[in-house]
PDB file of C-alpha atoms in Angstrom:
ATOM      1  CA  ALA A  15      13.597 -17.322  -3.939  1.00  0.00           C
ATOM      2  CA  ILE A  16      16.497 -17.523  -6.344  1.00  0.00           C
ATOM      3  CA  HIS A  17      15.701 -17.388 -10.058  1.00  0.00           C
ATOM      4  CA  GLY A  18      16.436 -20.795 -11.568  1.00  0.00           C
ATOM      5  CA  VAL A  19      15.922 -22.807  -8.388  1.00  0.00           C
ATOM      6  CA  PRO A  20      12.711 -24.846  -8.685  1.00  0.00           C
ATOM      7  CA  LYS A  21      10.103 -24.640  -5.947  1.00  0.00           C
ATOM      8  CA  ILE A  22       9.541 -27.745  -3.888  1.00  0.00           C
ATOM      9  CA  LYS A  23       6.749 -29.957  -5.203  1.00  0.00           C
ATOM     10  CA  GLU A  24       3.843 -30.972  -3.002  1.00  0.00           C
ATOM     11  CA  LYS A  25       4.592 -34.041  -0.844  1.00  0.00           C
ATOM     12  CA  TYR A  26       8.274 -34.001  -1.871  1.00  0.00           C
ATOM     13  CA  ASN A  27      10.848 -34.745   0.834  1.00  0.00           C
ATOM     14  CA  PRO A  28      12.206 -31.338   1.958  1.00  0.00           C
ATOM     15  CA  ALA A  29      15.635 -32.740   2.854  1.00  0.00           C
ATOM     16  CA  THR A  30      16.013 -34.312  -0.578  1.00  0.00           C
ATOM     17  CA  TRP A  31      14.879 -31.088  -2.254  1.00  0.00           C
ATOM     18  CA  MET A  32      17.409 -29.016  -0.272  1.00  0.00           C
ATOM     19  CA  LEU A  33      20.251 -31.337  -1.235  1.00  0.00           C
ATOM     20  CA  GLU A  34      19.217 -31.249  -4.884  1.00  0.00           C
ATOM     21  CA  VAL A  35      18.791 -27.483  -5.232  1.00  0.00           C
ATOM     22  CA  SER A  36      21.834 -26.422  -3.193  1.00  0.00           C
ATOM     23  CA  SER A  37      24.467 -28.643  -4.781  1.00  0.00           C
ATOM     24  CA  ALA A  38      27.724 -27.417  -6.293  1.00  0.00           C
ATOM     25  CA  ALA A  39      26.410 -28.459  -9.712  1.00  0.00           C
ATOM     26  CA  VAL A  40      23.447 -26.102  -9.324  1.00  0.00           C
ATOM     27  CA  GLU A  41      25.772 -23.280  -8.244  1.00  0.00           C
ATOM     28  CA  VAL A  42      27.791 -23.804 -11.425  1.00  0.00           C
ATOM     29  CA  ARG A  43      24.660 -23.984 -13.594  1.00  0.00           C
ATOM     30  CA  LEU A  44      23.314 -20.744 -12.106  1.00  0.00           C
ATOM     31  CA  GLY A  45      26.701 -19.039 -11.914  1.00  0.00           C
ATOM     32  CA  MET A  46      26.101 -18.297  -8.258  1.00  0.00           C
ATOM     33  CA  ASP A  47      27.857 -18.924  -4.954  1.00  0.00           C
ATOM     34  CA  PHE A  48      25.042 -19.640  -2.498  1.00  0.00           C
ATOM     35  CA  ALA A  49      27.210 -18.815   0.529  1.00  0.00           C
ATOM     36  CA  GLU A  50      28.049 -15.379  -0.889  1.00  0.00           C
ATOM     37  CA  HIS A  51      24.410 -14.815  -1.813  1.00  0.00           C
ATOM     38  CA  TYR A  52      23.434 -15.550   1.802  1.00  0.00           C
ATOM     39  CA  LYS A  53      26.148 -13.252   3.176  1.00  0.00           C
ATOM     40  CA  CYS A  54      24.662 -10.388   1.141  1.00  0.00           C
ATOM     41  CA  SER A  55      21.107 -11.073   2.321  1.00  0.00           C
ATOM     42  CA  SER A  56      19.007  -9.208   4.853  1.00  0.00           C
ATOM     43  CA  LEU A  57      18.478 -12.532   6.660  1.00  0.00           C
ATOM     44  CA  TYR A  58      22.229 -12.847   7.237  1.00  0.00           C
ATOM     45  CA  GLN A  59      22.400  -9.282   8.556  1.00  0.00           C
ATOM     46  CA  TYR A  60      19.508  -9.981  10.918  1.00  0.00           C
ATOM     47  CA  VAL A  61      20.996 -13.247  12.220  1.00  0.00           C
ATOM     48  CA  LYS A  62      24.422 -11.663  12.608  1.00  0.00           C
ATOM     49  CA  CYS A  63      22.966  -9.023  14.934  1.00  0.00           C
ATOM     50  CA  GLN A  64      21.196 -11.544  17.192  1.00  0.00           C
TER      51      GLN A  64
END
């Protein structure tokens, strides 16, 4: 989880939630580049080695 990104609410459309929480506006609000955050993650390292 990323601090500042709200958890999905019960019975909320997951696709809508993803679009809302991963928008450029949210990146600006959080001061974060989600692509760079992913590239520094252990998940990225794992996927890269597959």
